[in-house]
Amino acid sequence: MTRVWQWNRPVTVREVLEDLQQERSIAYTTVMTVMDNLHQKGWVRREVDGRAYRYTAVSTRAAYSAALMNEAWSRSDNPAAALVAFFGMMSPEQREALQDAMRIILPDLAGPSGASAGEPGDAPADEPADEGGRAGEREGATAPGPAGGNNGGRNGAPAAGASGTASGDPADGAGAEAGR
């Protein structure tokens, strides 16, 4: 899955094989099996291209990560305590990313007026307000949303554990090769 996510385009088994072979010896049939397993589990979709298939990720890595976090949080017997502990483990960079994400989604959570905290039209000091008084999004900041496919996960992301591995992580793959 890592290769498919990195390339962000349809890939063939041969392309993944050639990339993996730069690091180690691996058989075509091994990569083909892993790609087929990922398809069967709903992590990738495939289209026929000549005599081969081209595989495309069903979900983004961000949407997959969000689904994992949501599943872990929803299983907690004390979600508020789990969030406090999680936030306490964050690095300064992660906290900044969280603040950026909150600036993006907070107007949507505030209701139809578009005002979040403060007076309508107030934007954080480092963010210009648009015509509607909402803080503008930072360049490159995006919130994960539906990534396509309805395969049992939230927001279009496959549910954690859908890969069938012990960790449920498609980056670990249906074998050690899928995450590379």
GROMACS .gro file of C-alpha atoms in nm:
model
  180
    1MET     CA    1   0.000   0.000   0.000
    2THR     CA    2   0.285   0.237   0.070
    3ARG     CA    3   0.392   0.232  -0.296
    4VAL     CA    4   0.037   0.282  -0.422
    5TRP     CA    5  -0.015   0.575  -0.181
    6GLN     CA    6   0.323   0.730  -0.262
    7TRP     CA    7   0.274   0.720  -0.637
    8ASN     CA    8  -0.089   0.833  -0.617
    9ARG     CA    9  -0.168   0.686  -0.958
   10PRO     CA   10  -0.274   0.349  -1.098
   11VAL     CA   11   0.016   0.101  -1.076
   12THR     CA   12   0.088  -0.242  -1.216
   13VAL     CA   13   0.233  -0.538  -1.033
   14ARG     CA   14   0.542  -0.508  -1.257
   15GLU     CA   15   0.600  -0.145  -1.148
   16VAL     CA   16   0.572  -0.234  -0.780
   17LEU     CA   17   0.797  -0.537  -0.833
   18GLU     CA   18   1.068  -0.335  -1.007
   19ASP     CA   19   1.061  -0.074  -0.731
   20LEU     CA   20   1.081  -0.335  -0.456
   21GLN     CA   21   1.364  -0.519  -0.633
   22GLN     CA   22   1.582  -0.211  -0.588
   23GLU     CA   23   1.582  -0.293  -0.216
   24ARG     CA   24   1.572  -0.673  -0.213
   25SER     CA   25   1.500  -0.983  -0.414
   26ILE     CA   26   1.129  -1.057  -0.441
   27ALA     CA   27   0.920  -1.274  -0.671
   28TYR     CA   28   0.661  -1.139  -0.915
   29THR     CA   29   0.407  -1.388  -0.781
   30THR     CA   30   0.456  -1.258  -0.427
   31VAL     CA   31   0.375  -0.900  -0.530
   32MET     CA   32   0.087  -1.021  -0.747
   33THR     CA   33  -0.059  -1.217  -0.452
   34VAL     CA   34  -0.032  -0.920  -0.219
   35MET     CA   35  -0.195  -0.686  -0.472
   36ASP     CA   36  -0.474  -0.938  -0.529
   37ASN     CA   37  -0.524  -0.973  -0.151
   38LEU     CA   38  -0.546  -0.594  -0.117
   39HIS     CA   39  -0.804  -0.591  -0.397
   40GLN     CA   40  -1.008  -0.871  -0.239
   41LYS     CA   41  -1.010  -0.684   0.093
   42GLY     CA   42  -1.123  -0.359  -0.067
   43TRP     CA   43  -0.806  -0.155  -0.022
   44VAL     CA   44  -0.743  -0.113  -0.396
   45ARG     CA   45  -0.958  -0.131  -0.706
   46ARG     CA   46  -0.824  -0.261  -1.034
   47GLU     CA   47  -0.887  -0.212  -1.403
   48VAL     CA   48  -0.771  -0.430  -1.688
   49ASP     CA   49  -0.495  -0.271  -1.895
   50GLY     CA   50  -0.396  -0.507  -2.175
   51ARG     CA   51  -0.285  -0.831  -2.010
   52ALA     CA   52  -0.227  -0.668  -1.670
   53TYR     CA   53  -0.426  -0.492  -1.402
   54ARG     CA   54  -0.371  -0.134  -1.288
   55TYR     CA   55  -0.435  -0.094  -0.916
   56THR     CA   56  -0.555   0.228  -0.752
   57ALA     CA   57  -0.593   0.298  -0.380
   58VAL     CA   58  -0.953   0.318  -0.265
   59SER     CA   59  -0.864   0.546   0.025
   60THR     CA   60  -0.592   0.797   0.100
   61ARG     CA   61  -0.335   0.728   0.367
   62ALA     CA   62  -0.479   1.023   0.563
   63ALA     CA   63  -0.832   0.878   0.552
   64TYR     CA   64  -0.697   0.539   0.658
   65SER     CA   65  -0.511   0.697   0.951
   66ALA     CA   66  -0.822   0.891   1.050
   67ALA     CA   67  -1.030   0.572   1.047
   68LEU     CA   68  -0.776   0.399   1.272
   69MET     CA   69  -0.777   0.689   1.518
   70ASN     CA   70  -1.157   0.704   1.516
   71GLU     CA   71  -1.186   0.331   1.579
   72ALA     CA   72  -0.939   0.341   1.868
   73TRP     CA   73  -1.113   0.641   2.022
   74SER     CA   74  -1.461   0.493   1.986
   75ARG     CA   75  -1.352   0.177   2.169
   76SER     CA   76  -1.235   0.370   2.474
   77ASP     CA   77  -1.444   0.346   2.789
   78ASN     CA   78  -1.348   0.709   2.861
   79PRO     CA   79  -1.310   0.896   2.530
   80ALA     CA   80  -1.230   1.231   2.694
   81ALA     CA   81  -0.944   1.080   2.895
   82ALA     CA   82  -0.817   0.904   2.584
   83LEU     CA   83  -0.810   1.235   2.395
   84VAL     CA   84  -0.631   1.412   2.679
   85ALA     CA   85  -0.369   1.136   2.690
   86PHE     CA   86  -0.333   1.141   2.310
   87PHE     CA   87  -0.290   1.518   2.298
   88GLY     CA   88  -0.035   1.492   2.581
   89MET     CA   89   0.178   1.265   2.364
   90MET     CA   90   0.182   1.505   2.069
   91SER     CA   91   0.496   1.682   1.958
   92PRO     CA   92   0.485   2.060   1.904
   93GLU     CA   93   0.463   1.997   1.529
   94GLN     CA   94   0.168   1.762   1.576
   95ARG     CA   95  -0.008   2.017   1.798
   96GLU     CA   96   0.040   2.280   1.528
   97ALA     CA   97  -0.108   2.043   1.270
   98LEU     CA   98  -0.403   1.984   1.503
   99GLN     CA   99  -0.457   2.359   1.541
  100ASP     CA  100  -0.446   2.399   1.162
  101ALA     CA  101  -0.703   2.122   1.123
  102MET     CA  102  -0.929   2.278   1.386
  103ARG     CA  103  -0.916   2.613   1.204
  104ILE     CA  104  -1.038   2.434   0.893
  105ILE     CA  105  -1.325   2.239   1.051
  106LEU     CA  106  -1.431   2.467   1.338
  107PRO     CA  107  -1.645   2.697   1.119
  108ASP     CA  108  -1.836   2.389   1.002
  109LEU     CA  109  -1.892   2.277   1.361
  110ALA     CA  110  -2.015   2.622   1.471
  111GLY     CA  111  -2.331   2.601   1.266
  112PRO     CA  112  -2.483   2.795   0.979
  113SER     CA  113  -2.359   3.137   1.093
  114GLY     CA  114  -1.999   3.034   1.020
  115ALA     CA  115  -1.881   3.196   1.343
  116SER     CA  116  -1.670   2.988   1.573
  117ALA     CA  117  -1.500   3.157   1.864
  118GLY     CA  118  -1.503   3.534   1.903
  119GLU     CA  119  -1.708   3.774   1.695
  120PRO     CA  120  -1.834   3.690   1.348
  121GLY     CA  121  -1.566   3.771   1.097
  122ASP     CA  122  -1.281   3.728   1.345
  123ALA     CA  123  -1.001   3.522   1.197
  124PRO     CA  124  -0.688   3.400   1.374
  125ALA     CA  125  -0.412   3.659   1.352
  126ASP     CA  126  -0.213   3.456   1.101
  127GLU     CA  127  -0.512   3.375   0.878
  128PRO     CA  128  -0.696   3.628   0.660
  129ALA     CA  129  -1.074   3.611   0.662
  130ASP     CA  130  -1.260   3.552   0.338
  131GLU     CA  131  -1.571   3.740   0.227
  132GLY     CA  132  -1.788   3.535   0.461
  133GLY     CA  133  -1.573   3.615   0.763
  134ARG     CA  134  -1.431   3.264   0.784
  135ALA     CA  135  -1.063   3.206   0.832
  136GLY     CA  136  -0.895   3.097   0.511
  137GLU     CA  137  -0.736   2.757   0.481
  138ARG     CA  138  -0.362   2.737   0.490
  139GLU     CA  139  -0.207   2.631   0.165
  140GLY     CA  140  -0.166   2.255   0.153
  141ALA     CA  141  -0.386   2.191   0.457
  142THR     CA  142  -0.667   1.955   0.381
  143ALA     CA  143  -0.904   1.762   0.597
  144PRO     CA  144  -0.957   1.399   0.505
  145GLY     CA  145  -1.296   1.333   0.363
  146PRO     CA  146  -1.459   1.062   0.162
  147ALA     CA  147  -1.195   0.898  -0.048
  148GLY     CA  148  -1.422   0.677  -0.250
  149GLY     CA  149  -1.561   0.333  -0.221
  150ASN     CA  150  -1.804   0.200   0.032
  151ASN     CA  151  -1.623  -0.087   0.186
  152GLY     CA  152  -1.728  -0.072   0.547
  153GLY     CA  153  -1.504   0.207   0.671
  154ARG     CA  154  -1.587   0.556   0.781
  155ASN     CA  155  -1.537   0.850   0.544
  156GLY     CA  156  -1.477   0.613   0.256
  157ALA     CA  157  -1.177   0.457   0.427
  158PRO     CA  158  -1.169   0.085   0.476
  159ALA     CA  159  -1.231  -0.014   0.833
  160ALA     CA  160  -0.920  -0.090   1.032
  161GLY     CA  161  -0.856  -0.460   1.028
  162ALA     CA  162  -0.995  -0.497   0.679
  163SER     CA  163  -0.659  -0.613   0.555
  164GLY     CA  164  -0.676  -0.930   0.758
  165THR     CA  165  -0.332  -0.883   0.909
  166ALA     CA  166  -0.268  -0.903   1.280
  167SER     CA  167  -0.232  -0.526   1.300
  168GLY     CA  168  -0.504  -0.454   1.047
  169ASP     CA  169  -0.261  -0.217   0.877
  170PRO     CA  170  -0.253  -0.238   0.497
  171ALA     CA  171   0.086  -0.072   0.510
  172ASP     CA  172   0.195  -0.397   0.675
  173GLY     CA  173   0.009  -0.559   0.388
  174ALA     CA  174  -0.122  -0.902   0.337
  175GLY     CA  175   0.241  -0.994   0.379
  176ALA     CA  176   0.558  -0.804   0.452
  177GLU     CA  177   0.586  -0.687   0.089
  178ALA     CA  178   0.269  -0.472   0.076
  179GLY     CA  179   0.405  -0.200   0.301
  180ARG     CA  180   0.719  -0.153   0.098
   0.00000   0.00000   0.00000
